[in-house]
CSV table of C-alpha atoms in Angstrom, one decimal:
chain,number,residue,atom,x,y,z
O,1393,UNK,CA,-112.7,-6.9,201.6
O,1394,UNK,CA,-109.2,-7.2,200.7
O,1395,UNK,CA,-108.2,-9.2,197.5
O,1396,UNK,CA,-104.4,-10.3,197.8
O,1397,UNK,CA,-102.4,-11.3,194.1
O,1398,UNK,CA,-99.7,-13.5,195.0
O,1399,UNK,CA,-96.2,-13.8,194.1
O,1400,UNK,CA,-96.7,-16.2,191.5
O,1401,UNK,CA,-93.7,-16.2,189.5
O,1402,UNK,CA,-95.4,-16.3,185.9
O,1403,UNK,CA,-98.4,-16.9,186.9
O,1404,UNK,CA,-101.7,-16.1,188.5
O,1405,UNK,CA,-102.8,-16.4,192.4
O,1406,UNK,CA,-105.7,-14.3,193.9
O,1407,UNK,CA,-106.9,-14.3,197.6
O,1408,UNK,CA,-109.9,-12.3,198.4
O,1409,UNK,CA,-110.7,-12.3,202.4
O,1410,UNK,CA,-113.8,-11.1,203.5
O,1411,UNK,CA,-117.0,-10.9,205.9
O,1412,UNK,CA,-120.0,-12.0,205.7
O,1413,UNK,CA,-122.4,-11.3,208.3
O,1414,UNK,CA,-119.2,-11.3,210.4
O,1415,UNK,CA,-118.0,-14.2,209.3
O,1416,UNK,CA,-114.6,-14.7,207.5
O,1417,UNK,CA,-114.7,-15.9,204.5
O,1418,UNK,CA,-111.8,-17.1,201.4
O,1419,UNK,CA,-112.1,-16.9,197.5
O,1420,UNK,CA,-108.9,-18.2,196.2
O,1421,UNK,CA,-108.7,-18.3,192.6
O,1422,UNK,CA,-106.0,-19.9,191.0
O,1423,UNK,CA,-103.3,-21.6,192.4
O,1424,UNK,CA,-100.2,-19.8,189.9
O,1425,UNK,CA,-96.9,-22.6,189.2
O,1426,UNK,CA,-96.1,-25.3,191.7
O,1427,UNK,CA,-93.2,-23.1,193.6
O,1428,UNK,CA,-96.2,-20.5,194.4
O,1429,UNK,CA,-97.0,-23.4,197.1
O,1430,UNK,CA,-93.8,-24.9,197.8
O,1431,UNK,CA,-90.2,-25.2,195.7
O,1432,UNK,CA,-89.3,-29.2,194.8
O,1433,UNK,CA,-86.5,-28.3,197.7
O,1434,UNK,CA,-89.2,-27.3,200.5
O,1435,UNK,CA,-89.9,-23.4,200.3
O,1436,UNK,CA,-92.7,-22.4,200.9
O,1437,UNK,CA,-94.3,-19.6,198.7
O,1438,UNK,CA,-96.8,-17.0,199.2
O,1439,UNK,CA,-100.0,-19.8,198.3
O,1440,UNK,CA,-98.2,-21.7,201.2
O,1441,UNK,CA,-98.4,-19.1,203.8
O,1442,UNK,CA,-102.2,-18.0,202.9
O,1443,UNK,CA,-103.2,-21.9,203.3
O,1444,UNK,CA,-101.8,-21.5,206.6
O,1445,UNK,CA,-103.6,-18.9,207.5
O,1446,UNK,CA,-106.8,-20.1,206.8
O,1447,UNK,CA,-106.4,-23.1,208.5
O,1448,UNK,CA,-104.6,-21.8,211.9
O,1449,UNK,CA,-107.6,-19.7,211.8
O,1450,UNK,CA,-109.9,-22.1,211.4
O,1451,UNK,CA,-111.7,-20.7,208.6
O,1452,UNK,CA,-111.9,-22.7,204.9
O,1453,UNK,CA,-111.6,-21.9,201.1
O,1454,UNK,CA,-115.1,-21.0,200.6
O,1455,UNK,CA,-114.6,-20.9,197.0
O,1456,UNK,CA,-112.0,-22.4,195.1
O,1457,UNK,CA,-111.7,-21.1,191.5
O,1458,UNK,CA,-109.7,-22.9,188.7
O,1459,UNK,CA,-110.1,-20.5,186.1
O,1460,UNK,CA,-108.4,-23.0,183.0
O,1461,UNK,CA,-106.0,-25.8,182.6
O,1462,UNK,CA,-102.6,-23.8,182.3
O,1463,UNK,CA,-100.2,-25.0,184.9
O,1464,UNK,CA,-99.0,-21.7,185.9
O,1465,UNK,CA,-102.8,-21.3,187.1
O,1466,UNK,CA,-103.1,-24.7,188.7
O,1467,UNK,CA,-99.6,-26.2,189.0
O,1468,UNK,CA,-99.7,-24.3,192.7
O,1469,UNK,CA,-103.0,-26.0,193.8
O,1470,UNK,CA,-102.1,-29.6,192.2
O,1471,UNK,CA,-98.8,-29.6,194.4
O,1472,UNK,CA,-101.2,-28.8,197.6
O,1473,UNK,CA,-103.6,-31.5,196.8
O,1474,UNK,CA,-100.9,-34.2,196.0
O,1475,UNK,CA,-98.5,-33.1,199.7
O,1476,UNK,CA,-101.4,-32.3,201.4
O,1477,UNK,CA,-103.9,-35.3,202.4
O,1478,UNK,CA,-105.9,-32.8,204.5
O,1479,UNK,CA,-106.4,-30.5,201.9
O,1480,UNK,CA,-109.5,-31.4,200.4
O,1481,UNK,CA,-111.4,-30.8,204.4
O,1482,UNK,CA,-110.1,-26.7,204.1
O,1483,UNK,CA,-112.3,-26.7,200.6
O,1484,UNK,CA,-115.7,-26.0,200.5
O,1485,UNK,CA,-116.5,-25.3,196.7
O,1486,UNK,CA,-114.8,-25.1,193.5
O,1487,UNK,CA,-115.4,-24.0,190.0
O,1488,UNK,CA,-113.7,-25.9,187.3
O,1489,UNK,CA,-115.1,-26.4,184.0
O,1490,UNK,CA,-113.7,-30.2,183.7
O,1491,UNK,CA,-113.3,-32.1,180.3
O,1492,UNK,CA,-116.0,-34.5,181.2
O,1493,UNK,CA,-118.8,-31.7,181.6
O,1494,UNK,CA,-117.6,-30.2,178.5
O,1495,UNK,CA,-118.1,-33.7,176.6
O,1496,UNK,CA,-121.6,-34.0,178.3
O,1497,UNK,CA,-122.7,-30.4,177.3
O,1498,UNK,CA,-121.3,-31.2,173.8
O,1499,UNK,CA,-122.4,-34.9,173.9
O,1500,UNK,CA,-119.1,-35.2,172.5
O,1501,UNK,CA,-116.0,-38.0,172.7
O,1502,UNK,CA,-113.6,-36.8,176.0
O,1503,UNK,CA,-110.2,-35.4,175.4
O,1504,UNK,CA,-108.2,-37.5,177.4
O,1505,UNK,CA,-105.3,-34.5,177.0
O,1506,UNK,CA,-108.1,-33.2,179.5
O,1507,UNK,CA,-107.7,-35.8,182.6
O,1508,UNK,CA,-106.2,-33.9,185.4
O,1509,UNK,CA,-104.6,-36.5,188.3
O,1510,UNK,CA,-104.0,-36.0,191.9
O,1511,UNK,CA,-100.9,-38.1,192.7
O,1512,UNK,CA,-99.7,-38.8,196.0
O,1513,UNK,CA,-96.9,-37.1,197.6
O,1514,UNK,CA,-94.9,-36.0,193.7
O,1515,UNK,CA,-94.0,-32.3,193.6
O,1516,UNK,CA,-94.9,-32.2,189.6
O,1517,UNK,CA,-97.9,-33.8,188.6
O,1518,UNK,CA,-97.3,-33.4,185.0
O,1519,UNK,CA,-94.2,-35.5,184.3
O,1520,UNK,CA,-95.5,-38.0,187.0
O,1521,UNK,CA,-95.1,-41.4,186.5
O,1522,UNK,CA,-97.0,-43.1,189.1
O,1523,UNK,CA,-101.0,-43.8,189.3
O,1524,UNK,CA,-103.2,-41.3,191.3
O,1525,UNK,CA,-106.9,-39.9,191.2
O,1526,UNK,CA,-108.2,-38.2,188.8
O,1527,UNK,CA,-109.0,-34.7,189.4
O,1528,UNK,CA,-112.9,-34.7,189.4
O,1529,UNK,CA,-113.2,-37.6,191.2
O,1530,UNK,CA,-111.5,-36.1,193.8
O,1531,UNK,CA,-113.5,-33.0,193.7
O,1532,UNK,CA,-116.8,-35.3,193.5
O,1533,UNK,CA,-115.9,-37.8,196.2
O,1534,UNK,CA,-115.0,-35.0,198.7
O,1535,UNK,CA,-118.2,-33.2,197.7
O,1536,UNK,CA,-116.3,-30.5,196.2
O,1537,UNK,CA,-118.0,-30.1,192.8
O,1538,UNK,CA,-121.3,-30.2,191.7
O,1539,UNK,CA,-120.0,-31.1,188.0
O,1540,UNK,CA,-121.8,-27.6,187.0
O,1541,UNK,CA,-119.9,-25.9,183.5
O,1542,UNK,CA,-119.3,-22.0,184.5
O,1543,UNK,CA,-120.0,-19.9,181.6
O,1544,UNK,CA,-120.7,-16.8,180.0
O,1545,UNK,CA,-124.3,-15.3,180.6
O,1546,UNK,CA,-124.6,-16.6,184.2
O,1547,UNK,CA,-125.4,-14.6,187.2
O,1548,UNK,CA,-124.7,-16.4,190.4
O,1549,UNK,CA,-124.8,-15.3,193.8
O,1550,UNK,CA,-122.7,-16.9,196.4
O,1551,UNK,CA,-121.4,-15.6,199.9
O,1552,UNK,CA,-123.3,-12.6,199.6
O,1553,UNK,CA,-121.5,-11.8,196.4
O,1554,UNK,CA,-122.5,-11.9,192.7
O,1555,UNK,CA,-120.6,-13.0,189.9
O,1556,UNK,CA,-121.5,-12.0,186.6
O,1557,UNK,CA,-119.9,-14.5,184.2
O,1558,UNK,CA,-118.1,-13.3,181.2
O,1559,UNK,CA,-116.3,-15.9,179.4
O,1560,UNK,CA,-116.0,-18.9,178.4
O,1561,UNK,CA,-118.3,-19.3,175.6
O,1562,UNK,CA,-119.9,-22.3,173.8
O,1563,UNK,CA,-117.9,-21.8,170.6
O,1564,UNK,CA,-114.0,-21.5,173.5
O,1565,UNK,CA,-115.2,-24.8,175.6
O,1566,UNK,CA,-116.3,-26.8,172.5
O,1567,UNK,CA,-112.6,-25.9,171.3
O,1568,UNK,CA,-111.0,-26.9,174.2
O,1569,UNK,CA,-112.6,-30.4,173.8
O,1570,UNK,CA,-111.7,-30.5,170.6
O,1571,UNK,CA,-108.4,-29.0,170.1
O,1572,UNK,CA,-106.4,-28.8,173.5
O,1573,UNK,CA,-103.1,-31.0,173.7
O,1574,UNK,CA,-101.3,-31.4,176.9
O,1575,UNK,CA,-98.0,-30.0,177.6
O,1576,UNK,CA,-98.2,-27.8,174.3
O,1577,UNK,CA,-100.9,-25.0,174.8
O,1578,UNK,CA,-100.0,-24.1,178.8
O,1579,UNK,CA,-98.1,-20.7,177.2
O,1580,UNK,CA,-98.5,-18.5,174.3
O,1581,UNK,CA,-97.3,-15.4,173.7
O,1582,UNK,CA,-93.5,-16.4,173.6
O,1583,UNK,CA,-92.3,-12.8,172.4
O,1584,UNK,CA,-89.1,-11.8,173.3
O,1585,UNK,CA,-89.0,-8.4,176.0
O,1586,UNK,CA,-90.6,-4.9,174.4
O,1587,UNK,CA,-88.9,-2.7,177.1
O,1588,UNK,CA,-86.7,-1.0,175.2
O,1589,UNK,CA,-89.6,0.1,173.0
O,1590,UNK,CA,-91.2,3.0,174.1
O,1591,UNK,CA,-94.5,3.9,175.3
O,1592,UNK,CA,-94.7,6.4,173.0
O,1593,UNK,CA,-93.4,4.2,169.5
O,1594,UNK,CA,-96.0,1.5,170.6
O,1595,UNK,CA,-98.6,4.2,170.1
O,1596,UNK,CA,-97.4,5.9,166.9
O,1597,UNK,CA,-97.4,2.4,165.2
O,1598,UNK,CA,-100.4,1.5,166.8
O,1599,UNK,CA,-102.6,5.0,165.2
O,1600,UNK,CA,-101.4,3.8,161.7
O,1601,UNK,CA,-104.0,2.6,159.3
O,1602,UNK,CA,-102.7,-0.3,158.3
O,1603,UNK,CA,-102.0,-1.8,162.5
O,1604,UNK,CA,-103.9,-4.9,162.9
O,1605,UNK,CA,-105.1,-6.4,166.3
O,1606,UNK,CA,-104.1,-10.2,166.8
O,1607,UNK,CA,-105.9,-11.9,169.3
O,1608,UNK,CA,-104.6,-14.9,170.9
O,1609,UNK,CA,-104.9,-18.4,169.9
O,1610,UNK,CA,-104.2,-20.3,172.6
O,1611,UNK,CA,-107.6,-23.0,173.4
O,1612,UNK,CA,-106.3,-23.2,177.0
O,1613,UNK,CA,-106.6,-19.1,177.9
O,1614,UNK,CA,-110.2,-19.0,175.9
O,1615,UNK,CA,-111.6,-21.0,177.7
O,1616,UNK,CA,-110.6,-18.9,181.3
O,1617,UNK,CA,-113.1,-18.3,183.4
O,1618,UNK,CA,-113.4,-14.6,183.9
O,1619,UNK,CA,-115.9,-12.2,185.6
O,1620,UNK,CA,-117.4,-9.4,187.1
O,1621,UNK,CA,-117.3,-9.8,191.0
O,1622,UNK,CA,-120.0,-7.2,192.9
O,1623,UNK,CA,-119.3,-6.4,196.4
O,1624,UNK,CA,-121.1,-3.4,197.8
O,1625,UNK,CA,-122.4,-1.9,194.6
O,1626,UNK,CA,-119.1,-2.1,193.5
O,1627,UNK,CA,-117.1,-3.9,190.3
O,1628,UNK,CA,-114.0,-5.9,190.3
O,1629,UNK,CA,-113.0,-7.3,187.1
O,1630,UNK,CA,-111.0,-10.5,186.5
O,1631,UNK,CA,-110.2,-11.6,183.4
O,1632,UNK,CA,-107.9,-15.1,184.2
O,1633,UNK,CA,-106.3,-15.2,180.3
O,1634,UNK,CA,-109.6,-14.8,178.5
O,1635,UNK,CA,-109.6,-13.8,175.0
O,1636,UNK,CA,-110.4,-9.8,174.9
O,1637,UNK,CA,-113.5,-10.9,171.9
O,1638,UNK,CA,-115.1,-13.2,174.4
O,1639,UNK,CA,-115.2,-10.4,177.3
O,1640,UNK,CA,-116.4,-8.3,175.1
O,1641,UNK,CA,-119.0,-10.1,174.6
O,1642,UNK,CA,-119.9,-11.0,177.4
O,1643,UNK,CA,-119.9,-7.0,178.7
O,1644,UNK,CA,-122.1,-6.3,175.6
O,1645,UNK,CA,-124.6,-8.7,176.8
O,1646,UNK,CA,-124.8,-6.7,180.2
O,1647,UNK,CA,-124.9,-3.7,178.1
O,1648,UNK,CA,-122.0,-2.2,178.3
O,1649,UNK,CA,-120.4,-0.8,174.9
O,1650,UNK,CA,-118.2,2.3,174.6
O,1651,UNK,CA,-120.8,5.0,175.6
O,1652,UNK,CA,-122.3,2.8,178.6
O,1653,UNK,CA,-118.8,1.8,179.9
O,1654,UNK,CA,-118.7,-0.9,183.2
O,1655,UNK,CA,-117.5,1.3,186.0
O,1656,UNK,CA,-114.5,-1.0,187.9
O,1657,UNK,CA,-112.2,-0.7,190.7
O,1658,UNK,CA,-110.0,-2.0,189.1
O,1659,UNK,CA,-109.3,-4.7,185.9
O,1660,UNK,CA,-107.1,-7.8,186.3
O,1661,UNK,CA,-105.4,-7.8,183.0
O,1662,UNK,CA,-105.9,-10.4,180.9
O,1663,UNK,CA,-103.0,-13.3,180.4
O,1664,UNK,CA,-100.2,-11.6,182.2
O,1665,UNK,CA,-100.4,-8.6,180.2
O,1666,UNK,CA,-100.1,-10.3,176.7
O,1667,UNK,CA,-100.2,-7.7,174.0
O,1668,UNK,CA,-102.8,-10.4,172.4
O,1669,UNK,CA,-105.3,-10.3,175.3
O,1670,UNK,CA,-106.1,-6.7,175.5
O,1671,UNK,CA,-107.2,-4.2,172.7
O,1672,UNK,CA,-108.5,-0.3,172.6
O,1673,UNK,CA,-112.1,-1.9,172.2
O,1674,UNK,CA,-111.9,-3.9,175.1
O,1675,UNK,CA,-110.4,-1.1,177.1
O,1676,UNK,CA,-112.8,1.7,176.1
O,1677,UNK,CA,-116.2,-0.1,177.7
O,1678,UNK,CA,-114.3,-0.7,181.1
O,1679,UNK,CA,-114.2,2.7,182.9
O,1680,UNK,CA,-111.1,2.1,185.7
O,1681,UNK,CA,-107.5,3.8,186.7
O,1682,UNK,CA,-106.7,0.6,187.9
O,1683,UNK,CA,-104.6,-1.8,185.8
O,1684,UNK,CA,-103.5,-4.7,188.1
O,1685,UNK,CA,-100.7,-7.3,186.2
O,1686,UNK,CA,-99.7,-10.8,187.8
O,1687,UNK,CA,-95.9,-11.3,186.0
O,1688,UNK,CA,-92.8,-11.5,187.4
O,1689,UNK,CA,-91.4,-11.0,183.7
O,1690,UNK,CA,-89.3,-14.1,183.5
O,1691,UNK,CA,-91.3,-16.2,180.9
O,1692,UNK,CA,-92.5,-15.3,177.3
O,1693,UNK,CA,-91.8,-12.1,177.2
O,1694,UNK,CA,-95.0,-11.0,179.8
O,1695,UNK,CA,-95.9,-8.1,180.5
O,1696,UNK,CA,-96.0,-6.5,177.0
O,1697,UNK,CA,-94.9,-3.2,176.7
O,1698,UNK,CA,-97.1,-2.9,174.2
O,1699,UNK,CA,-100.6,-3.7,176.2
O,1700,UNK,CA,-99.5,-0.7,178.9
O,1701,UNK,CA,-99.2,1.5,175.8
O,1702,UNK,CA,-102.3,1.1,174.9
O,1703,UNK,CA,-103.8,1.1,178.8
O,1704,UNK,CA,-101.9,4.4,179.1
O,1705,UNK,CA,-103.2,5.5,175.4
O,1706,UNK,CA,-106.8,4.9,176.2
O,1707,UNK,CA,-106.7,6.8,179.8
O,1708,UNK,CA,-104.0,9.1,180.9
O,1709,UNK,CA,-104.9,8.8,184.3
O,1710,UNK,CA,-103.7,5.1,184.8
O,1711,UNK,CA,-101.9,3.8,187.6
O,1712,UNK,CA,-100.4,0.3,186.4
O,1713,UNK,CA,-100.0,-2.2,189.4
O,1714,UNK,CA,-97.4,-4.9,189.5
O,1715,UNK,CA,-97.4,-7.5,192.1
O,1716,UNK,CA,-93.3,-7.9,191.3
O,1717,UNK,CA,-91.0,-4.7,191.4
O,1718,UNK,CA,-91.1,-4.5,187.0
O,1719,UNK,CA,-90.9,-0.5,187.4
O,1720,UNK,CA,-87.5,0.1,186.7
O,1721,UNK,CA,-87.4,-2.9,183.9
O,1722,UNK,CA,-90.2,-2.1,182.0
O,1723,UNK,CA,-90.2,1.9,181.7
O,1724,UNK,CA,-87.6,4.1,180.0
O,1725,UNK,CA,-86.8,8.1,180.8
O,1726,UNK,CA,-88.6,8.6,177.9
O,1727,UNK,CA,-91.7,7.3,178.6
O,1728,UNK,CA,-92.0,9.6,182.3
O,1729,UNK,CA,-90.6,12.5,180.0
O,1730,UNK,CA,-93.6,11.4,177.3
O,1731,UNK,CA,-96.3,10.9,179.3
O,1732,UNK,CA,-96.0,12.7,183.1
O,1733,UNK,CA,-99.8,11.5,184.7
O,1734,UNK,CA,-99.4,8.1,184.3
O,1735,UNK,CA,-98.3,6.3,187.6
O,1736,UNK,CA,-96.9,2.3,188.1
O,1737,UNK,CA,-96.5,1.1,191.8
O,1738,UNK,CA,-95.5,-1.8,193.3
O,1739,UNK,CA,-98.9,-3.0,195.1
O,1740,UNK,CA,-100.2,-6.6,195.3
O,1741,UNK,CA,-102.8,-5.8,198.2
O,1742,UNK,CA,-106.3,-3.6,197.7
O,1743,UNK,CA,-109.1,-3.1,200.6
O,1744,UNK,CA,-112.6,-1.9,200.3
């Protein structure tokens, strides 16, 4: 198997390419903004190149996974669909928990700041003026989409993986329905840079009595879909921009909790690496060196300083992965001076 985080500027974009009974099969999940496919002046990007793969190898996206409705986690895919007539015949499955189900589970009025549109041949679908399809439809009328809500407490098996489904809850989607606006919740966390800070501050202020955890409050990222993927009796953990309560959660219903930690490969951080998605409770029931972040650290001040410090805090033997070169940027002398096991490299690309 080997899973693949693409350049996606701010964003998230995950291939995972493997075999089953030797045939190739795609997970893509997330599509990241809508340059991670192609810029409004033509260039392609990284989500570009792996759809070309797929197809001049004649295999298909055997599972498609929009994880929520933030654009720099779907603005990538949208801009396929709406260049890309074709698209919907390299598709074979997608998960996307659309405002529609949500309203049926709830038997609750739609939020019309839900309706997603396909519209043909514009680079930003957002700002769009012209008429096009809405989203589910299009996932219906291709047979796409079974119109099934993914959410926390399932267990489903599916190209000879399982995927153990940790968020979103009941109490995240019936917000969502309820609360999201369009065009105002795709990004929290709007901090300005911590790098100057250093590893070893963040922790000092942190192991004072009076610190407080704030969790984030965006409607969008809680209601990510995140899980446990098991390939050969091994974990991967992605987390999308899922609240760190609802993980928890969900890993305490498997039975995990501090002394019965979930043994990982690795843990796709939450949201970019938000200092409001990931805290020491979260980190000390997921047993893993490996600390993958998806940022390119243009937007909203992501990656927080502050989150590594408290990876780095909670285990001393962490490597930190970035899929852009951050190394430089983010750590100080200091902090190699402060804390000399700790490793951060450049990778974007793991086999098993």
């Amino acid at each position: 198997m080997k899973i693949k985080f693409l350049k996606a500027f701010n964003g998230d974009a995950i291939w995972i390419s493997f075999l089953e009974n030797d045939i190739p099969r795609n997970i893509l999940i997330d599509g990241g903004i809508g340059d991670t496919f192609k810029t409004t002046k033509g260039k392609p990007g990284e989500l570009f190149e792996v759809i070309e793969f797929i197809k001049n190898n004649e295999q298909s996206i055997d599972l498609l996974v929009l994880t929520h409705f933030d654009d720099d986690h779907i603005g990538g895919i949208l801009r396929w669909l709406n260049k890309d007539k074709e698209a919907s015949n390299l598709i074979k499955k997608v998960w996307f928990n659309s405002g529609k189900e949500i309203a049926d589970k709830f038997k609750s009025d739609e939020n019309p700041d839900l309706d997603i549109e396909i519209v043909d041949g514009t680079d930003d679908f957002y700002t769009s003026p012209k008429q096009g399809i809405k989203f589910e439809n299009y996932l219906r009328n291709n047979n796409l989409w079974e119109g099934e809500i993914i959410e926390q407490g399932q267990e489903l098996t599916l190209l000879g993986l399982k995927f153990k489904i940790l968020s979103p809850n009941d109490n995240k989607l019936e917000n969502l329905l309820e609360l999201y606006q369009k065009q105002e919740d795709y990004f929290t966390s709007g901090s300005k840079c911590d790098f100057k800070t250093t590893l070893k501050d963040f922790i000092e202020t942190e192991s004072q009595p009076d610190f407080k955890f704030k969790e984030d409050y965006s409607v969008a990222n809680g209601s990510s879909i995140a899980f446990i993927l098991e390939y050969e009796n091994k974990n991967f953990l992605f987390l999308a921009d899922a609240h760190p309560s609802v993980i928890i959660e969900g890993l305490t219903k498997l039975g995990y909790n501090k002394d019965n930690p979930l043994n990982a490969e690795f843990m796709k951080v939450s949201h970019h690496g938000s200092s409001h998605n990931t805290n020491m409770e979260l980190l000390e029931i997921v047993k893993t060196d490996k600390y993958i972040i998806s940022s390119n650290a243009t937007k909203h001040g992501l990656p927080n300083k502050r989150t590594i410090a408290r990876i780095i805090n909670n285990n001393a033997n962490t490597v930190i992965h970035f899929n852009y070169d951050l190394t430089d940027r983010v750590f100080l002398e200091e902090d190699w001076n402060d804390f000399l096991i700790f490793k951060a490299k450049v990778t974007n690309e793991f086999t098993y």
